[in-house]
CSV table of N, CA and C in Angstrom, one decimal:
chain,number,residue,atom,x,y,z
A,156,MET,N,-8.9,3.0,-39.0
A,156,MET,CA,-8.6,3.4,-37.6
A,156,MET,C,-9.0,4.9,-37.4
A,157,ARG,N,-9.7,5.2,-36.3
A,157,ARG,CA,-10.1,6.5,-36.0
A,157,ARG,C,-9.0,7.3,-35.3
A,158,LYS,N,-8.9,8.5,-35.6
A,158,LYS,CA,-7.9,9.4,-35.1
A,158,LYS,C,-8.4,10.1,-33.8
A,159,LYS,N,-7.6,10.2,-32.8
A,159,LYS,CA,-8.0,10.9,-31.6
A,159,LYS,C,-7.1,12.2,-31.5
A,160,GLU,N,-7.7,13.2,-31.0
A,160,GLU,CA,-6.9,14.5,-30.8
A,160,GLU,C,-7.3,15.0,-29.4
A,161,ILE,N,-6.3,15.4,-28.7
A,161,ILE,CA,-6.4,16.1,-27.4
A,161,ILE,C,-5.6,17.3,-27.5
A,162,ILE,N,-6.2,18.5,-27.5
A,162,ILE,CA,-5.5,19.8,-27.6
A,162,ILE,C,-5.4,20.4,-26.2
A,163,ILE,N,-4.2,20.6,-25.7
A,163,ILE,CA,-4.1,21.0,-24.3
A,163,ILE,C,-3.1,22.1,-24.1
A,164,ILE,N,-2.7,22.9,-25.1
A,164,ILE,CA,-1.8,24.0,-24.9
A,164,ILE,C,-2.7,25.2,-24.5
A,165,PRO,N,-2.5,25.9,-23.4
A,165,PRO,CA,-3.4,27.0,-22.9
A,165,PRO,C,-3.5,28.1,-23.9
A,166,ALA,N,-4.7,28.4,-24.3
A,166,ALA,CA,-5.0,29.6,-25.2
A,166,ALA,C,-4.8,30.8,-24.3
A,167,TYR,N,-4.6,31.9,-25.0
A,167,TYR,CA,-4.3,33.2,-24.4
A,167,TYR,C,-3.0,33.3,-23.8
A,168,PHE,N,-2.7,32.4,-22.8
A,168,PHE,CA,-1.4,32.4,-22.1
A,168,PHE,C,-0.3,32.2,-23.0
A,169,LYS,N,-0.4,31.3,-24.0
A,169,LYS,CA,0.7,31.0,-24.9
A,169,LYS,C,1.1,32.2,-25.8
A,170,GLU,N,0.1,33.1,-26.1
A,170,GLU,CA,0.4,34.2,-26.9
A,170,GLU,C,1.2,35.3,-26.2
A,171,TYR,N,1.0,35.4,-24.9
A,171,TYR,CA,1.6,36.4,-24.1
A,171,TYR,C,2.8,36.0,-23.3
A,172,TYR,N,2.8,34.7,-22.9
A,172,TYR,CA,3.9,34.2,-22.1
A,172,TYR,C,4.6,33.0,-22.6
A,173,GLY,N,4.2,32.5,-23.8
A,173,GLY,CA,4.9,31.3,-24.3
A,173,GLY,C,4.3,30.0,-23.8
A,174,VAL,N,5.0,28.9,-24.2
A,174,VAL,CA,4.5,27.6,-23.8
A,174,VAL,C,5.6,27.0,-23.0
A,175,ASP,N,5.3,26.5,-21.8
A,175,ASP,CA,6.2,25.8,-20.9
A,175,ASP,C,6.7,24.5,-21.6
A,176,ASP,N,8.0,24.2,-21.6
A,176,ASP,CA,8.5,23.0,-22.3
A,176,ASP,C,7.9,21.7,-21.7
A,177,GLU,N,7.8,21.7,-20.4
A,177,GLU,CA,7.3,20.5,-19.8
A,177,GLU,C,5.8,20.2,-20.1
A,178,VAL,N,5.1,21.3,-20.2
A,178,VAL,CA,3.6,21.2,-20.6
A,178,VAL,C,3.6,20.8,-22.0
A,179,TYR,N,4.4,21.3,-22.9
A,179,TYR,CA,4.4,21.0,-24.3
A,179,TYR,C,4.8,19.5,-24.5
A,180,ARG,N,5.8,19.0,-23.8
A,180,ARG,CA,6.2,17.6,-23.9
A,180,ARG,C,5.1,16.7,-23.5
A,181,PHE,N,4.4,17.1,-22.4
A,181,PHE,CA,3.3,16.2,-21.9
A,181,PHE,C,2.2,16.2,-22.9
A,182,CYS,N,1.9,17.3,-23.5
A,182,CYS,CA,0.8,17.4,-24.5
A,182,CYS,C,1.1,16.5,-25.6
A,183,GLN,N,2.3,16.5,-26.1
A,183,GLN,CA,2.7,15.6,-27.2
A,183,GLN,C,2.6,14.2,-26.8
A,184,LYS,N,3.1,13.9,-25.6
A,184,LYS,CA,3.0,12.5,-25.1
A,184,LYS,C,1.6,12.0,-25.0
A,185,ALA,N,0.7,12.9,-24.4
A,185,ALA,CA,-0.7,12.5,-24.3
A,185,ALA,C,-1.3,12.3,-25.6
A,186,TYR,N,-1.0,13.2,-26.6
A,186,TYR,CA,-1.6,13.0,-27.9
A,186,TYR,C,-1.2,11.7,-28.5
A,187,LEU,N,0.0,11.3,-28.5
A,187,LEU,CA,0.5,10.0,-29.1
A,187,LEU,C,-0.1,8.9,-28.3
A,188,PHE,N,-0.2,9.0,-27.0
A,188,PHE,CA,-0.8,7.9,-26.2
A,188,PHE,C,-2.2,7.6,-26.5
A,189,PHE,N,-3.0,8.7,-26.7
A,189,PHE,CA,-4.5,8.6,-26.8
A,189,PHE,C,-5.0,8.5,-28.3
A,190,LYS,N,-4.1,8.8,-29.2
A,190,LYS,CA,-4.6,8.9,-30.6
A,190,LYS,C,-5.3,7.6,-31.2
A,191,ASP,N,-4.9,6.5,-30.7
A,191,ASP,CA,-5.5,5.2,-31.2
A,191,ASP,C,-6.4,4.5,-30.2
A,192,ARG,N,-6.7,5.1,-29.1
A,192,ARG,CA,-7.5,4.5,-28.0
A,192,ARG,C,-8.9,4.9,-28.2
A,193,GLU,N,-9.8,4.0,-27.8
A,193,GLU,CA,-11.3,4.2,-27.9
A,193,GLU,C,-11.9,4.1,-26.5
A,194,TYR,N,-12.7,5.1,-26.2
A,194,TYR,CA,-13.4,5.2,-25.0
A,194,TYR,C,-14.9,5.4,-25.2
A,195,SER,N,-15.3,5.4,-26.4
A,195,SER,CA,-16.7,5.6,-26.8
A,195,SER,C,-17.0,5.0,-28.2
A,196,ASN,N,-18.2,4.5,-28.4
A,196,ASN,CA,-18.6,4.0,-29.7
A,196,ASN,C,-18.9,5.1,-30.7
A,197,THR,N,-19.2,6.2,-30.1
A,197,THR,CA,-19.7,7.3,-31.0
A,197,THR,C,-18.7,8.5,-31.0
A,198,LEU,N,-18.1,8.8,-29.9
A,198,LEU,CA,-17.3,10.0,-29.8
A,198,LEU,C,-15.8,9.6,-30.1
A,199,HIS,N,-15.3,10.3,-31.2
A,199,HIS,CA,-14.0,9.8,-31.7
A,199,HIS,C,-12.9,10.9,-31.6
A,200,ILE,N,-13.3,12.2,-31.5
A,200,ILE,CA,-12.3,13.2,-31.3
A,200,ILE,C,-12.7,14.1,-30.2
A,201,ILE,N,-11.7,14.4,-29.3
A,201,ILE,CA,-11.9,15.3,-28.2
A,201,ILE,C,-10.9,16.4,-28.4
A,202,GLY,N,-11.4,17.6,-28.5
A,202,GLY,CA,-10.5,18.8,-28.6
A,202,GLY,C,-10.7,19.6,-27.3
A,203,ILE,N,-9.7,19.7,-26.5
A,203,ILE,CA,-9.7,20.5,-25.3
A,203,ILE,C,-8.9,21.7,-25.5
A,204,VAL,N,-9.6,22.9,-25.2
A,204,VAL,CA,-8.9,24.1,-25.3
A,204,VAL,C,-8.9,24.8,-23.9
A,205,PRO,N,-7.9,24.6,-23.2
A,205,PRO,CA,-7.8,25.3,-21.9
A,205,PRO,C,-7.5,26.8,-22.1
A,206,VAL,N,-8.1,27.6,-21.3
A,206,VAL,CA,-7.8,29.1,-21.4
A,206,VAL,C,-7.2,29.5,-20.1
A,207,VAL,N,-6.1,30.1,-20.2
A,207,VAL,CA,-5.4,30.7,-19.0
A,207,VAL,C,-5.3,32.2,-19.3
A,208,ALA,N,-6.2,33.0,-18.7
A,208,ALA,CA,-6.2,34.4,-19.0
A,208,ALA,C,-6.5,35.2,-17.7
A,209,PRO,N,-6.1,36.4,-17.6
A,209,PRO,CA,-6.5,37.2,-16.4
A,209,PRO,C,-8.0,37.3,-16.3
A,210,GLN,N,-8.5,37.5,-15.1
A,210,GLN,CA,-9.9,37.6,-14.8
A,210,GLN,C,-10.6,38.7,-15.6
A,211,GLU,N,-9.9,39.8,-15.8
A,211,GLU,CA,-10.5,40.9,-16.6
A,211,GLU,C,-10.8,40.5,-18.0
A,212,VAL,N,-10.0,39.6,-18.6
A,212,VAL,CA,-10.3,39.1,-19.9
A,212,VAL,C,-11.6,38.3,-19.9
A,213,TYR,N,-11.8,37.5,-18.9
A,213,TYR,CA,-13.1,36.7,-18.8
A,213,TYR,C,-14.2,37.7,-18.5
A,214,ASP,N,-14.0,38.7,-17.7
A,214,ASP,CA,-15.0,39.7,-17.4
A,214,ASP,C,-15.5,40.4,-18.6
A,215,ARG,N,-14.6,40.6,-19.6
A,215,ARG,CA,-15.0,41.3,-20.8
A,215,ARG,C,-15.9,40.4,-21.7
A,216,GLY,N,-16.1,39.1,-21.3
A,216,GLY,CA,-16.9,38.2,-22.1
A,216,GLY,C,-16.1,37.3,-23.0
A,217,ALA,N,-14.8,37.5,-23.0
A,217,ALA,CA,-13.9,36.6,-23.9
A,217,ALA,C,-13.7,35.2,-23.3
A,218,TRP,N,-13.6,34.3,-24.1
A,218,TRP,CA,-13.2,32.9,-23.7
A,218,TRP,C,-14.3,32.3,-22.8
A,219,LYS,N,-15.5,32.2,-23.2
A,219,LYS,CA,-16.5,31.6,-22.4
A,219,LYS,C,-16.3,30.0,-22.5
A,220,GLU,N,-16.6,29.4,-21.4
A,220,GLU,CA,-16.5,27.9,-21.4
A,220,GLU,C,-17.7,27.4,-22.2
A,221,SER,N,-17.4,26.3,-22.9
A,221,SER,CA,-18.4,25.7,-23.7
A,221,SER,C,-18.1,24.2,-24.0
A,222,ILE,N,-19.1,23.5,-24.3
A,222,ILE,CA,-19.0,22.1,-24.8
A,222,ILE,C,-19.8,22.0,-26.0
A,223,ARG,N,-19.2,21.7,-27.2
A,223,ARG,CA,-19.9,21.7,-28.4
A,223,ARG,C,-19.7,20.3,-29.1
A,224,PHE,N,-20.7,19.6,-29.3
A,224,PHE,CA,-20.7,18.3,-30.0
A,224,PHE,C,-20.9,18.6,-31.5
A,225,LEU,N,-20.1,18.0,-32.4
A,225,LEU,CA,-20.2,18.3,-33.8
A,225,LEU,C,-20.2,16.9,-34.5
A,226,ASN,N,-20.5,17.0,-35.8
A,226,ASN,CA,-20.5,15.8,-36.7
A,226,ASN,C,-21.2,14.6,-36.1
A,227,ASN,N,-22.5,14.8,-35.9
A,227,ASN,CA,-23.3,13.7,-35.3
A,227,ASN,C,-22.7,13.2,-34.0
A,228,ARG,N,-22.2,14.1,-33.2
A,228,ARG,CA,-21.7,13.8,-31.9
A,228,ARG,C,-20.4,12.9,-31.9
A,229,ASN,N,-19.7,12.9,-33.1
A,229,ASN,CA,-18.5,12.2,-33.2
A,229,ASN,C,-17.3,13.0,-32.7
A,230,VAL,N,-17.5,14.3,-32.6
A,230,VAL,CA,-16.4,15.2,-32.2
A,230,VAL,C,-17.0,16.1,-31.1
A,231,VAL,N,-16.1,16.4,-30.1
A,231,VAL,CA,-16.5,17.4,-29.1
A,231,VAL,C,-15.4,18.4,-28.9
A,232,SER,N,-15.8,19.6,-28.8
A,232,SER,CA,-14.8,20.7,-28.5
A,232,SER,C,-15.2,21.3,-27.2
A,233,ILE,N,-14.2,21.3,-26.3
A,233,ILE,CA,-14.4,21.8,-24.9
A,233,ILE,C,-13.5,22.9,-24.7
A,234,VAL,N,-14.1,24.1,-24.3
A,234,VAL,CA,-13.3,25.3,-23.9
A,234,VAL,C,-13.5,25.4,-22.4
A,235,ILE,N,-12.3,25.4,-21.7
A,235,ILE,CA,-12.4,25.3,-20.2
A,235,ILE,C,-11.4,26.4,-19.7
A,236,LYS,N,-11.9,27.2,-18.7
A,236,LYS,CA,-11.0,28.2,-18.1
A,236,LYS,C,-10.2,27.6,-17.0
A,237,MET,N,-9.0,28.1,-16.9
A,237,MET,CA,-8.1,27.8,-15.8
A,237,MET,C,-7.7,29.1,-15.0
A,238,ASN,N,-7.3,28.9,-13.8
A,238,ASN,CA,-7.0,30.1,-13.0
A,238,ASN,C,-5.6,30.7,-13.4
A,239,PHE,N,-5.7,31.9,-13.9
A,239,PHE,CA,-4.5,32.6,-14.4
A,239,PHE,C,-3.4,32.7,-13.3
A,240,GLU,N,-3.8,33.2,-12.2
A,240,GLU,CA,-2.8,33.5,-11.1
A,240,GLU,C,-2.1,32.2,-10.7
A,241,ASN,N,-2.9,31.2,-10.5
A,241,ASN,CA,-2.2,29.9,-10.1
A,241,ASN,C,-1.3,29.3,-11.2
A,242,TYR,N,-1.7,29.4,-12.4
A,242,TYR,CA,-0.9,28.9,-13.5
A,242,TYR,C,0.3,29.8,-13.7
A,243,TYR,N,0.2,31.1,-13.7
A,243,TYR,CA,1.2,32.0,-14.0
A,243,TYR,C,2.4,31.9,-12.9
A,244,HIS,N,2.0,31.7,-11.7
A,244,HIS,CA,3.0,31.6,-10.6
A,244,HIS,C,3.5,30.2,-10.4
A,245,ALA,N,3.0,29.2,-11.0
A,245,ALA,CA,3.5,27.9,-10.8
A,245,ALA,C,4.8,27.6,-11.6
A,246,ASP,N,5.6,26.7,-11.1
A,246,ASP,CA,6.7,26.3,-11.8
A,246,ASP,C,6.2,25.2,-12.9
A,247,SER,N,7.1,24.7,-13.6
A,247,SER,CA,6.8,23.7,-14.7
A,247,SER,C,5.9,22.5,-14.1
A,248,MET,N,6.4,22.0,-13.0
A,248,MET,CA,5.6,20.8,-12.5
A,248,MET,C,4.2,21.3,-12.0
A,249,GLY,N,4.1,22.4,-11.4
A,249,GLY,CA,2.8,23.0,-11.0
A,249,GLY,C,1.9,23.2,-12.2
A,250,LYS,N,2.4,23.7,-13.2
A,250,LYS,CA,1.6,24.0,-14.5
A,250,LYS,C,1.2,22.6,-15.0
A,251,LEU,N,2.0,21.6,-15.0
A,251,LEU,CA,1.7,20.3,-15.5
A,251,LEU,C,0.6,19.7,-14.7
A,252,GLU,N,0.7,19.8,-13.4
A,252,GLU,CA,-0.4,19.3,-12.5
A,252,GLU,C,-1.7,20.0,-12.7
A,253,GLN,N,-1.7,21.3,-13.0
A,253,GLN,CA,-2.9,22.0,-13.3
A,253,GLN,C,-3.5,21.6,-14.6
A,254,ILE,N,-2.7,21.3,-15.6
A,254,ILE,CA,-3.1,20.8,-16.9
A,254,ILE,C,-3.8,19.5,-16.8
A,255,LYS,N,-3.1,18.6,-16.0
A,255,LYS,CA,-3.7,17.2,-15.8
A,255,LYS,C,-5.1,17.3,-15.1
A,256,GLU,N,-5.2,18.1,-14.1
A,256,GLU,CA,-6.5,18.3,-13.4
A,256,GLU,C,-7.5,18.8,-14.3
A,257,MET,N,-7.1,19.8,-15.2
A,257,MET,CA,-8.0,20.4,-16.1
A,257,MET,C,-8.5,19.4,-17.1
A,258,ILE,N,-7.7,18.5,-17.6
A,258,ILE,CA,-8.1,17.5,-18.6
A,258,ILE,C,-9.1,16.6,-18.0
A,259,LEU,N,-8.9,16.1,-16.8
A,259,LEU,CA,-9.9,15.2,-16.1
A,259,LEU,C,-11.2,16.0,-15.9
A,260,THR,N,-11.1,17.2,-15.5
A,260,THR,CA,-12.4,18.0,-15.4
A,260,THR,C,-13.1,18.2,-16.7
A,261,ALA,N,-12.4,18.5,-17.7
A,261,ALA,CA,-13.0,18.6,-19.1
A,261,ALA,C,-13.6,17.3,-19.5
A,262,VAL,N,-12.9,16.2,-19.4
A,262,VAL,CA,-13.5,15.0,-19.9
A,262,VAL,C,-14.6,14.5,-19.1
A,263,ILE,N,-14.6,14.7,-17.8
A,263,ILE,CA,-15.8,14.3,-17.0
A,263,ILE,C,-17.0,15.0,-17.4
A,264,ARG,N,-16.9,16.2,-17.9
A,264,ARG,CA,-18.0,17.0,-18.3
A,264,ARG,C,-18.8,16.4,-19.5
A,265,ILE,N,-18.0,15.6,-20.3
A,265,ILE,CA,-18.7,14.9,-21.4
A,265,ILE,C,-19.0,13.5,-21.2
A,266,LYS,N,-18.7,13.0,-20.0
A,266,LYS,CA,-18.9,11.6,-19.7
A,266,LYS,C,-20.3,11.1,-20.1
A,267,SER,N,-21.3,11.7,-19.6
A,267,SER,CA,-22.7,11.2,-19.8
A,267,SER,C,-23.2,11.6,-21.2
A,268,LYS,N,-22.8,12.8,-21.7
A,268,LYS,CA,-23.2,13.3,-22.9
A,268,LYS,C,-22.7,12.5,-24.1
A,269,GLY,N,-21.6,11.9,-24.0
A,269,GLY,CA,-21.0,11.2,-25.1
A,269,GLY,C,-20.9,9.7,-25.0
A,270,LYS,N,-21.6,9.2,-23.9
A,270,LYS,CA,-21.5,7.8,-23.6
A,270,LYS,C,-20.0,7.4,-23.6
A,271,PHE,N,-19.3,8.0,-22.8
A,271,PHE,CA,-17.8,7.9,-22.7
A,271,PHE,C,-17.4,7.1,-21.5
A,272,ASP,N,-16.4,6.2,-21.6
A,272,ASP,CA,-15.9,5.4,-20.5
A,272,ASP,C,-14.9,6.2,-19.8
A,273,TYR,N,-15.4,7.1,-18.9
A,273,TYR,CA,-14.5,8.0,-18.2
A,273,TYR,C,-13.6,7.3,-17.2
A,274,GLU,N,-14.0,6.2,-16.6
A,274,GLU,CA,-13.2,5.5,-15.6
A,274,GLU,C,-12.0,4.9,-16.3
A,275,LYS,N,-12.2,4.3,-17.5
A,275,LYS,CA,-11.1,3.7,-18.3
A,275,LYS,C,-10.1,4.8,-18.7
A,276,PHE,N,-10.7,5.9,-19.2
A,276,PHE,CA,-9.9,7.0,-19.6
A,276,PHE,C,-9.0,7.5,-18.5
A,277,LYS,N,-9.6,7.7,-17.3
A,277,LYS,CA,-8.9,8.2,-16.1
A,277,LYS,C,-7.8,7.3,-15.7
A,278,GLU,N,-8.1,6.0,-15.7
A,278,GLU,CA,-7.1,5.0,-15.4
A,278,GLU,C,-5.9,5.1,-16.3
A,279,ASP,N,-6.2,5.1,-17.6
A,279,ASP,CA,-5.1,5.2,-18.6
A,279,ASP,C,-4.4,6.6,-18.5
A,280,PHE,N,-5.1,7.6,-18.3
A,280,PHE,CA,-4.5,8.9,-18.1
A,280,PHE,C,-3.6,9.0,-16.9
A,281,LEU,N,-4.0,8.5,-15.8
A,281,LEU,CA,-3.2,8.5,-14.6
A,281,LEU,C,-1.9,7.6,-14.7
A,282,ALA,N,-2.0,6.6,-15.6
A,282,ALA,CA,-0.9,5.8,-15.8
A,282,ALA,C,0.1,6.3,-16.9
A,283,LEU,N,-0.3,7.4,-17.5
A,283,LEU,CA,0.5,8.1,-18.5
A,283,LEU,C,1.9,8.5,-18.1
A,284,ASP,N,2.0,9.0,-16.8
A,284,ASP,CA,3.3,9.5,-16.3
A,284,ASP,C,4.3,8.5,-16.6
């Protein structure tokens, strides 16, 4: 059985502001839900690294967005920026909604590159609640 990973705790933000409990619980739930599901014949691990940092951090060249396929395209690492002000000022439910939107945005970016069944993933993801 192939292992799935979805990493969705916001980088940078967690070091300075901690991790929201609701976001953490959702991340754990998503990991357990998706770990044994298949959406591609070739892509088996998706690592999503959301970055929530002030604009000046991005302006200094830190945390550039990227999509990197590794291990014969079996693994993808996605670094994706999120809006710091929106995330910082949101309550737990607002943060969670932004995380969910970010995940769908990240995954749609690999849809064609990884021969990935985005529609099935999205359907399962939206039913996760």
